């Protein structure tokens, strides 16, 4: 099976702001008797990522550690792959440094924060799927101290937090909303996956509009979003007259499918001007090099 339909290319300039890089072994997910590799493909390094970008016609991308194995230390090992991918003069690939919201990973976080500000690094990326919570109200004193140090690093380097969201669990978008309320006027927060599912979208989109109106530095994408999300999001943006400069395209490859994500925007009944903002201009403004 070929990974992508041969010869198909994007219709406009595309900046893919959130996708993954690095090899990851198969795993016995959910108690399976044998290891599986559900993504089938992955981009092991810069050369592989550039190859698929060229095939698709993608101009620029932000990459971060491939992850999914229930081992919070695994993604840290791919930060070096990210650094290598983005440390090039052409700036086609920018990078996100992996960190963990879990206190038990503080030592790894301290090492990761030293990579902030390296050439091509623009993002600090984390998930609570492997431990921790976005909700500041649930942090103990040591966790709060760790987070404050990470937030200081993000602010001092003008990086953007990419925070994974889900409809439940530690990454529940309800917790991420509380993080944005606490820190979203101080640092830029990209709420990845727009809440991450049916209830997540319904919870987050009204809050997103409210955050933009109130001056929070909040951004989002619609990778992994379910069917109605994009209609709902852009209907609210149109009705309220704000937020069209805060949404960007993300493929989340290899955990999602590029063309499925692409046509969530390309297939919308919105103006060409707005599509150009979503696919390129908003990201170029935020991450411009």
mmCIF file of C-alpha atoms in Angstrom:
data_model
loop_
_atom_site.group_PDB
_atom_site.id
_atom_site.type_symbol
_atom_site.label_atom_id
_atom_site.label_comp_id
_atom_site.label_asym_id
_atom_site.label_seq_id
_atom_site.Cartn_x
_atom_site.Cartn_y
_atom_site.Cartn_z
ATOM 1 C CA UNK A 1 0.000 0.000 0.000
ATOM 2 C CA UNK A 2 1.268 3.458 -0.890
ATOM 3 C CA UNK A 3 1.093 6.027 1.876
ATOM 4 C CA UNK A 4 -0.448 8.770 -0.305
ATOM 5 C CA UNK A 5 -2.209 8.985 -3.653
ATOM 6 C CA UNK A 6 0.542 9.555 -6.199
ATOM 7 C CA UNK A 7 0.621 12.927 -7.967
ATOM 8 C CA UNK A 8 -1.894 14.683 -5.707
ATOM 9 C CA UNK A 9 -0.699 18.059 -4.418
ATOM 10 C CA UNK A 10 -2.140 20.866 -2.329
ATOM 11 C CA UNK A 11 -3.827 23.783 -4.085
ATOM 12 C CA UNK A 12 -2.118 26.606 -2.195
ATOM 13 C CA UNK A 13 0.776 27.417 0.145
ATOM 14 C CA UNK A 14 0.572 25.204 3.205
ATOM 15 C CA UNK A 15 2.200 25.528 6.629
ATOM 16 C CA UNK A 16 1.509 22.369 8.656
ATOM 17 C CA UNK A 17 1.879 23.566 12.241
ATOM 18 C CA UNK A 18 1.623 20.262 14.121
ATOM 19 C CA UNK A 19 2.948 16.866 13.037
ATOM 20 C CA UNK A 20 5.342 14.260 14.335
ATOM 21 C CA UNK A 21 8.804 12.937 13.529
ATOM 22 C CA UNK A 22 10.891 9.976 14.683
ATOM 23 C CA UNK A 23 10.807 6.192 14.652
ATOM 24 C CA UNK A 24 8.712 4.363 17.217
ATOM 25 C CA UNK A 25 8.533 0.614 17.773
ATOM 26 C CA UNK A 26 5.238 -1.244 17.700
ATOM 27 C CA UNK A 27 3.553 -1.816 21.045
ATOM 28 C CA UNK A 28 1.014 -4.150 22.643
ATOM 29 C CA UNK A 29 -1.556 -1.376 22.976
ATOM 30 C CA UNK A 30 -4.639 -2.025 25.104
ATOM 31 C CA UNK A 31 -3.481 -5.496 26.100
ATOM 32 C CA UNK A 32 -3.091 -6.879 22.579
ATOM 33 C CA UNK A 33 -1.170 -10.184 22.431
ATOM 34 C CA UNK A 34 1.305 -8.874 19.825
ATOM 35 C CA UNK A 35 2.847 -5.447 19.135
ATOM 36 C CA UNK A 36 1.081 -3.372 16.464
ATOM 37 C CA UNK A 37 2.024 -0.238 14.544
ATOM 38 C CA UNK A 38 -1.302 1.562 13.982
ATOM 39 C CA UNK A 39 0.154 4.510 12.054
ATOM 40 C CA UNK A 40 1.699 2.078 9.496
ATOM 41 C CA UNK A 41 4.115 4.803 8.347
ATOM 42 C CA UNK A 42 6.263 7.326 10.167
ATOM 43 C CA UNK A 43 8.858 9.903 9.165
ATOM 44 C CA UNK A 44 12.032 8.829 10.927
ATOM 45 C CA UNK A 45 14.121 11.922 10.254
ATOM 46 C CA UNK A 46 14.400 15.204 8.358
ATOM 47 C CA UNK A 47 15.032 13.534 5.008
ATOM 48 C CA UNK A 48 11.877 11.431 5.300
ATOM 49 C CA UNK A 49 9.803 14.420 6.389
ATOM 50 C CA UNK A 50 11.059 16.612 3.544
ATOM 51 C CA UNK A 51 10.332 13.810 1.065
ATOM 52 C CA UNK A 52 6.666 13.566 2.060
ATOM 53 C CA UNK A 53 6.339 17.367 2.213
ATOM 54 C CA UNK A 54 7.656 17.611 -1.340
ATOM 55 C CA UNK A 55 5.298 14.879 -2.488
ATOM 56 C CA UNK A 56 2.333 16.765 -1.028
ATOM 57 C CA UNK A 57 3.521 20.259 -1.950
ATOM 58 C CA UNK A 58 3.780 21.453 1.663
ATOM 59 C CA UNK A 59 6.047 24.487 2.048
ATOM 60 C CA UNK A 60 6.730 24.434 5.782
ATOM 61 C CA UNK A 61 6.007 22.292 8.840
ATOM 62 C CA UNK A 62 6.502 22.238 12.591
ATOM 63 C CA UNK A 63 7.567 18.812 13.853
ATOM 64 C CA UNK A 64 7.637 17.334 17.321
ATOM 65 C CA UNK A 65 8.386 13.950 18.855
ATOM 66 C CA UNK A 66 6.371 10.979 17.677
ATOM 67 C CA UNK A 67 4.664 9.375 20.669
ATOM 68 C CA UNK A 68 1.863 7.056 21.721
ATOM 69 C CA UNK A 69 3.596 4.321 23.701
ATOM 70 C CA UNK A 70 2.546 4.578 27.376
ATOM 71 C CA UNK A 71 6.058 5.499 28.481
ATOM 72 C CA UNK A 72 6.511 9.179 29.419
ATOM 73 C CA UNK A 73 10.268 9.017 28.789
ATOM 74 C CA UNK A 74 9.975 7.832 25.152
ATOM 75 C CA UNK A 75 9.204 11.177 23.420
ATOM 76 C CA UNK A 76 12.105 12.933 25.160
ATOM 77 C CA UNK A 77 14.463 10.648 23.243
ATOM 78 C CA UNK A 78 13.276 12.160 19.962
ATOM 79 C CA UNK A 79 13.983 15.795 20.877
ATOM 80 C CA UNK A 80 17.406 15.346 19.245
ATOM 81 C CA UNK A 81 15.718 14.259 15.997
ATOM 82 C CA UNK A 82 13.553 17.387 16.137
ATOM 83 C CA UNK A 83 16.586 19.622 16.673
ATOM 84 C CA UNK A 84 18.409 18.070 13.740
ATOM 85 C CA UNK A 85 15.350 18.455 11.510
ATOM 86 C CA UNK A 86 14.880 22.162 12.164
ATOM 87 C CA UNK A 87 18.509 23.342 12.367
ATOM 88 C CA UNK A 88 18.774 24.167 8.657
ATOM 89 C CA UNK A 89 18.958 27.466 6.805
ATOM 90 C CA UNK A 90 15.998 26.762 4.523
ATOM 91 C CA UNK A 91 13.613 26.847 7.540
ATOM 92 C CA UNK A 92 11.227 24.448 5.837
ATOM 93 C CA UNK A 93 11.020 22.543 9.100
ATOM 94 C CA UNK A 94 10.624 24.195 12.493
ATOM 95 C CA UNK A 95 10.478 22.299 15.761
ATOM 96 C CA UNK A 96 8.744 21.723 19.056
ATOM 97 C CA UNK A 97 10.597 20.566 22.184
ATOM 98 C CA UNK A 98 8.870 17.789 24.092
ATOM 99 C CA UNK A 99 8.203 18.183 27.818
ATOM 100 C CA UNK A 100 5.920 16.526 30.348
ATOM 101 C CA UNK A 101 3.364 18.041 32.732
ATOM 102 C CA UNK A 102 4.091 15.224 35.209
ATOM 103 C CA UNK A 103 6.319 16.048 38.187
ATOM 104 C CA UNK A 104 8.041 12.647 37.984
ATOM 105 C CA UNK A 105 9.569 13.819 34.682
ATOM 106 C CA UNK A 106 11.064 17.012 36.140
ATOM 107 C CA UNK A 107 14.675 15.989 35.485
ATOM 108 C CA UNK A 108 13.882 15.269 31.825
ATOM 109 C CA UNK A 109 11.991 18.561 31.633
ATOM 110 C CA UNK A 110 14.968 20.491 32.989
ATOM 111 C CA UNK A 111 17.142 19.044 30.222
ATOM 112 C CA UNK A 112 14.483 19.704 27.579
ATOM 113 C CA UNK A 113 14.079 23.345 28.583
ATOM 114 C CA UNK A 114 17.758 23.909 27.770
ATOM 115 C CA UNK A 115 16.822 23.263 24.124
ATOM 116 C CA UNK A 116 14.427 26.211 24.017
ATOM 117 C CA UNK A 117 15.720 28.956 21.767
ATOM 118 C CA UNK A 118 17.848 26.595 19.686
ATOM 119 C CA UNK A 119 17.780 27.277 15.913
ATOM 120 C CA UNK A 120 14.351 26.549 14.484
ATOM 121 C CA UNK A 121 12.674 25.786 17.815
ATOM 122 C CA UNK A 122 9.351 27.616 18.124
ATOM 123 C CA UNK A 123 7.153 25.356 20.260
ATOM 124 C CA UNK A 124 7.016 23.578 23.628
ATOM 125 C CA UNK A 125 4.812 20.493 23.253
ATOM 126 C CA UNK A 126 3.170 18.277 25.879
ATOM 127 C CA UNK A 127 0.305 15.895 26.525
ATOM 128 C CA UNK A 128 -1.349 14.665 29.699
ATOM 129 C CA UNK A 129 -2.056 11.264 28.149
ATOM 130 C CA UNK A 130 1.187 10.101 29.791
ATOM 131 C CA UNK A 131 0.555 11.761 33.158
ATOM 132 C CA UNK A 132 -0.137 15.130 34.740
ATOM 133 C CA UNK A 133 -2.923 17.654 34.234
ATOM 134 C CA UNK A 134 -3.368 21.063 32.609
ATOM 135 C CA UNK A 135 -5.482 22.251 35.544
ATOM 136 C CA UNK A 136 -3.429 24.583 37.788
ATOM 137 C CA UNK A 137 -5.945 24.031 40.588
ATOM 138 C CA UNK A 138 -4.773 20.406 40.841
ATOM 139 C CA UNK A 139 -1.029 21.115 41.007
ATOM 140 C CA UNK A 140 0.775 20.657 44.308
ATOM 141 C CA UNK A 141 3.510 23.126 45.239
ATOM 142 C CA UNK A 142 6.326 21.180 43.574
ATOM 143 C CA UNK A 143 4.334 20.726 40.380
ATOM 144 C CA UNK A 144 3.421 24.406 40.321
ATOM 145 C CA UNK A 145 7.080 25.350 40.760
ATOM 146 C CA UNK A 146 8.047 23.066 37.855
ATOM 147 C CA UNK A 147 5.340 24.542 35.658
ATOM 148 C CA UNK A 148 6.289 28.115 36.525
ATOM 149 C CA UNK A 149 9.827 27.377 35.381
ATOM 150 C CA UNK A 150 8.554 25.970 32.078
ATOM 151 C CA UNK A 151 6.234 28.937 31.576
ATOM 152 C CA UNK A 152 9.149 31.302 32.242
ATOM 153 C CA UNK A 153 11.135 29.547 29.505
ATOM 154 C CA UNK A 154 8.228 29.718 27.073
ATOM 155 C CA UNK A 155 7.731 33.414 27.748
ATOM 156 C CA UNK A 156 11.414 34.368 27.589
ATOM 157 C CA UNK A 157 11.886 32.685 24.188
ATOM 158 C CA UNK A 158 8.493 33.764 22.812
ATOM 159 C CA UNK A 159 7.674 30.130 22.117
ATOM 160 C CA UNK A 160 4.151 28.724 21.780
ATOM 161 C CA UNK A 161 2.749 25.987 24.009
ATOM 162 C CA UNK A 162 1.147 23.142 22.032
ATOM 163 C CA UNK A 163 -1.131 21.374 24.511
ATOM 164 C CA UNK A 164 -2.883 18.162 23.447
ATOM 165 C CA UNK A 165 -6.594 18.103 24.270
ATOM 166 C CA UNK A 166 -9.104 15.284 24.624
ATOM 167 C CA UNK A 167 -12.763 15.098 25.696
ATOM 168 C CA UNK A 168 -11.685 13.436 28.970
ATOM 169 C CA UNK A 169 -8.768 12.315 31.131
ATOM 170 C CA UNK A 170 -5.821 14.468 32.172
ATOM 171 C CA UNK A 171 -5.784 16.215 28.792
ATOM 172 C CA UNK A 172 -9.491 17.081 29.095
ATOM 173 C CA UNK A 173 -10.063 20.386 27.347
ATOM 174 C CA UNK A 174 -11.890 21.602 30.464
ATOM 175 C CA UNK A 175 -8.525 21.485 32.246
ATOM 176 C CA UNK A 176 -6.804 23.197 29.323
ATOM 177 C CA UNK A 177 -9.384 25.991 29.458
ATOM 178 C CA UNK A 178 -8.370 26.553 33.085
ATOM 179 C CA UNK A 179 -4.704 26.689 32.024
ATOM 180 C CA UNK A 180 -5.502 29.314 29.384
ATOM 181 C CA UNK A 181 -7.428 31.375 31.934
ATOM 182 C CA UNK A 182 -4.440 31.269 34.281
ATOM 183 C CA UNK A 183 -1.602 31.848 31.799
ATOM 184 C CA UNK A 184 -3.033 32.689 28.389
ATOM 185 C CA UNK A 185 -2.408 36.423 28.636
ATOM 186 C CA UNK A 186 1.210 35.781 29.561
ATOM 187 C CA UNK A 187 2.146 33.092 27.009
ATOM 188 C CA UNK A 188 0.792 31.857 23.682
ATOM 189 C CA UNK A 189 -1.225 28.646 23.970
ATOM 190 C CA UNK A 190 -2.174 26.485 20.987
ATOM 191 C CA UNK A 191 -5.034 24.200 22.029
ATOM 192 C CA UNK A 192 -4.291 21.180 19.846
ATOM 193 C CA UNK A 193 -7.264 19.334 18.273
ATOM 194 C CA UNK A 194 -9.816 22.036 19.213
ATOM 195 C CA UNK A 195 -10.894 20.008 22.234
ATOM 196 C CA UNK A 196 -10.337 16.606 20.652
ATOM 197 C CA UNK A 197 -13.836 15.180 20.216
ATOM 198 C CA UNK A 198 -17.588 15.806 20.290
ATOM 199 C CA UNK A 199 -17.919 17.111 23.844
ATOM 200 C CA UNK A 200 -14.499 18.747 23.607
ATOM 201 C CA UNK A 201 -15.470 20.825 20.572
ATOM 202 C CA UNK A 202 -18.765 21.844 22.146
ATOM 203 C CA UNK A 203 -16.989 22.907 25.342
ATOM 204 C CA UNK A 204 -14.049 24.654 23.720
ATOM 205 C CA UNK A 205 -15.344 26.628 20.735
ATOM 206 C CA UNK A 206 -17.472 29.126 22.718
ATOM 207 C CA UNK A 207 -14.572 29.545 25.164
ATOM 208 C CA UNK A 208 -12.161 30.052 22.253
ATOM 209 C CA UNK A 209 -14.260 32.927 20.900
ATOM 210 C CA UNK A 210 -14.518 34.415 24.386
ATOM 211 C CA UNK A 211 -10.766 34.101 24.949
ATOM 212 C CA UNK A 212 -9.982 35.923 21.705
ATOM 213 C CA UNK A 213 -12.392 38.733 22.580
ATOM 214 C CA UNK A 214 -10.822 39.083 26.027
ATOM 215 C CA UNK A 215 -7.259 39.339 24.736
ATOM 216 C CA UNK A 216 -5.929 35.866 25.487
ATOM 217 C CA UNK A 217 -3.118 34.567 23.272
ATOM 218 C CA UNK A 218 -4.987 31.435 22.245
ATOM 219 C CA UNK A 219 -4.765 29.448 18.998
ATOM 220 C CA UNK A 220 -6.133 26.158 17.707
ATOM 221 C CA UNK A 221 -6.307 23.682 14.825
ATOM 222 C CA UNK A 222 -8.862 21.075 13.790
ATOM 223 C CA UNK A 223 -6.771 17.926 13.428
ATOM 224 C CA UNK A 224 -8.601 14.913 14.846
ATOM 225 C CA UNK A 225 -11.782 16.988 14.883
ATOM 226 C CA UNK A 226 -15.061 15.180 14.235
ATOM 227 C CA UNK A 227 -17.414 16.081 11.393
ATOM 228 C CA UNK A 228 -19.317 19.107 12.673
ATOM 229 C CA UNK A 229 -16.366 20.854 14.317
ATOM 230 C CA UNK A 230 -15.167 22.963 11.405
ATOM 231 C CA UNK A 231 -18.691 24.120 10.509
ATOM 232 C CA UNK A 232 -19.369 25.029 14.119
ATOM 233 C CA UNK A 233 -16.017 26.772 14.585
ATOM 234 C CA UNK A 234 -16.220 28.920 11.466
ATOM 235 C CA UNK A 235 -19.889 29.717 11.968
ATOM 236 C CA UNK A 236 -18.984 31.102 15.406
ATOM 237 C CA UNK A 237 -16.018 32.995 13.954
ATOM 238 C CA UNK A 238 -18.264 34.516 11.278
ATOM 239 C CA UNK A 239 -21.021 35.459 13.738
ATOM 240 C CA UNK A 240 -18.618 37.014 16.251
ATOM 241 C CA UNK A 241 -16.166 38.608 13.828
ATOM 242 C CA UNK A 242 -13.100 37.320 15.700
ATOM 243 C CA UNK A 243 -10.821 34.286 15.642
ATOM 244 C CA UNK A 244 -10.114 33.889 11.932
ATOM 245 C CA UNK A 245 -6.470 34.799 12.614
ATOM 246 C CA UNK A 246 -6.106 32.198 15.410
ATOM 247 C CA UNK A 247 -6.854 28.958 13.544
ATOM 248 C CA UNK A 248 -4.180 27.059 11.619
ATOM 249 C CA UNK A 249 -3.807 23.892 9.595
ATOM 250 C CA UNK A 250 -2.408 20.773 11.244
ATOM 251 C CA UNK A 251 -2.123 17.308 9.720
ATOM 252 C CA UNK A 252 -1.002 15.557 12.932
ATOM 253 C CA UNK A 253 0.735 13.000 10.682
ATOM 254 C CA UNK A 254 1.285 10.127 11.167
ATOM 255 C CA UNK A 255 -1.501 9.874 13.752
ATOM 256 C CA UNK A 256 -4.005 11.418 11.392
ATOM 257 C CA UNK A 257 -4.257 11.492 7.605
ATOM 258 C CA UNK A 258 -2.969 14.524 5.676
ATOM 259 C CA UNK A 259 -5.636 14.637 2.981
ATOM 260 C CA UNK A 260 -8.497 14.121 5.414
ATOM 261 C CA UNK A 261 -7.256 17.063 7.463
ATOM 262 C CA UNK A 262 -6.513 19.181 4.379
ATOM 263 C CA UNK A 263 -10.035 18.933 2.989
ATOM 264 C CA UNK A 264 -11.582 19.898 6.313
ATOM 265 C CA UNK A 265 -10.433 23.401 5.335
ATOM 266 C CA UNK A 266 -10.217 23.176 1.548
ATOM 267 C CA UNK A 267 -13.752 21.772 1.299
ATOM 268 C CA UNK A 268 -15.358 24.438 3.494
ATOM 269 C CA UNK A 269 -17.693 27.005 1.943
ATOM 270 C CA UNK A 270 -15.499 29.924 2.981
ATOM 271 C CA UNK A 271 -13.577 32.531 1.010
ATOM 272 C CA UNK A 272 -10.266 31.864 -0.697
ATOM 273 C CA UNK A 273 -8.862 34.711 1.381
ATOM 274 C CA UNK A 274 -9.770 32.917 4.606
ATOM 275 C CA UNK A 275 -8.431 29.593 3.337
ATOM 276 C CA UNK A 276 -5.093 31.253 2.604
ATOM 277 C CA UNK A 277 -5.040 32.574 6.168
ATOM 278 C CA UNK A 278 -5.766 29.141 7.622
ATOM 279 C CA UNK A 279 -3.238 27.267 5.510
ATOM 280 C CA UNK A 280 -0.393 29.782 5.534
ATOM 281 C CA UNK A 281 -0.760 33.387 6.628
ATOM 282 C CA UNK A 282 -1.797 32.857 10.256
ATOM 283 C CA UNK A 283 1.075 30.438 10.870
ATOM 284 C CA UNK A 284 3.566 32.587 8.986
ATOM 285 C CA UNK A 285 2.602 35.533 11.180
ATOM 286 C CA UNK A 286 2.898 33.525 14.408
ATOM 287 C CA UNK A 287 6.003 31.515 13.564
ATOM 288 C CA UNK A 288 7.554 33.722 10.876
ATOM 289 C CA UNK A 289 11.269 33.161 10.316
#
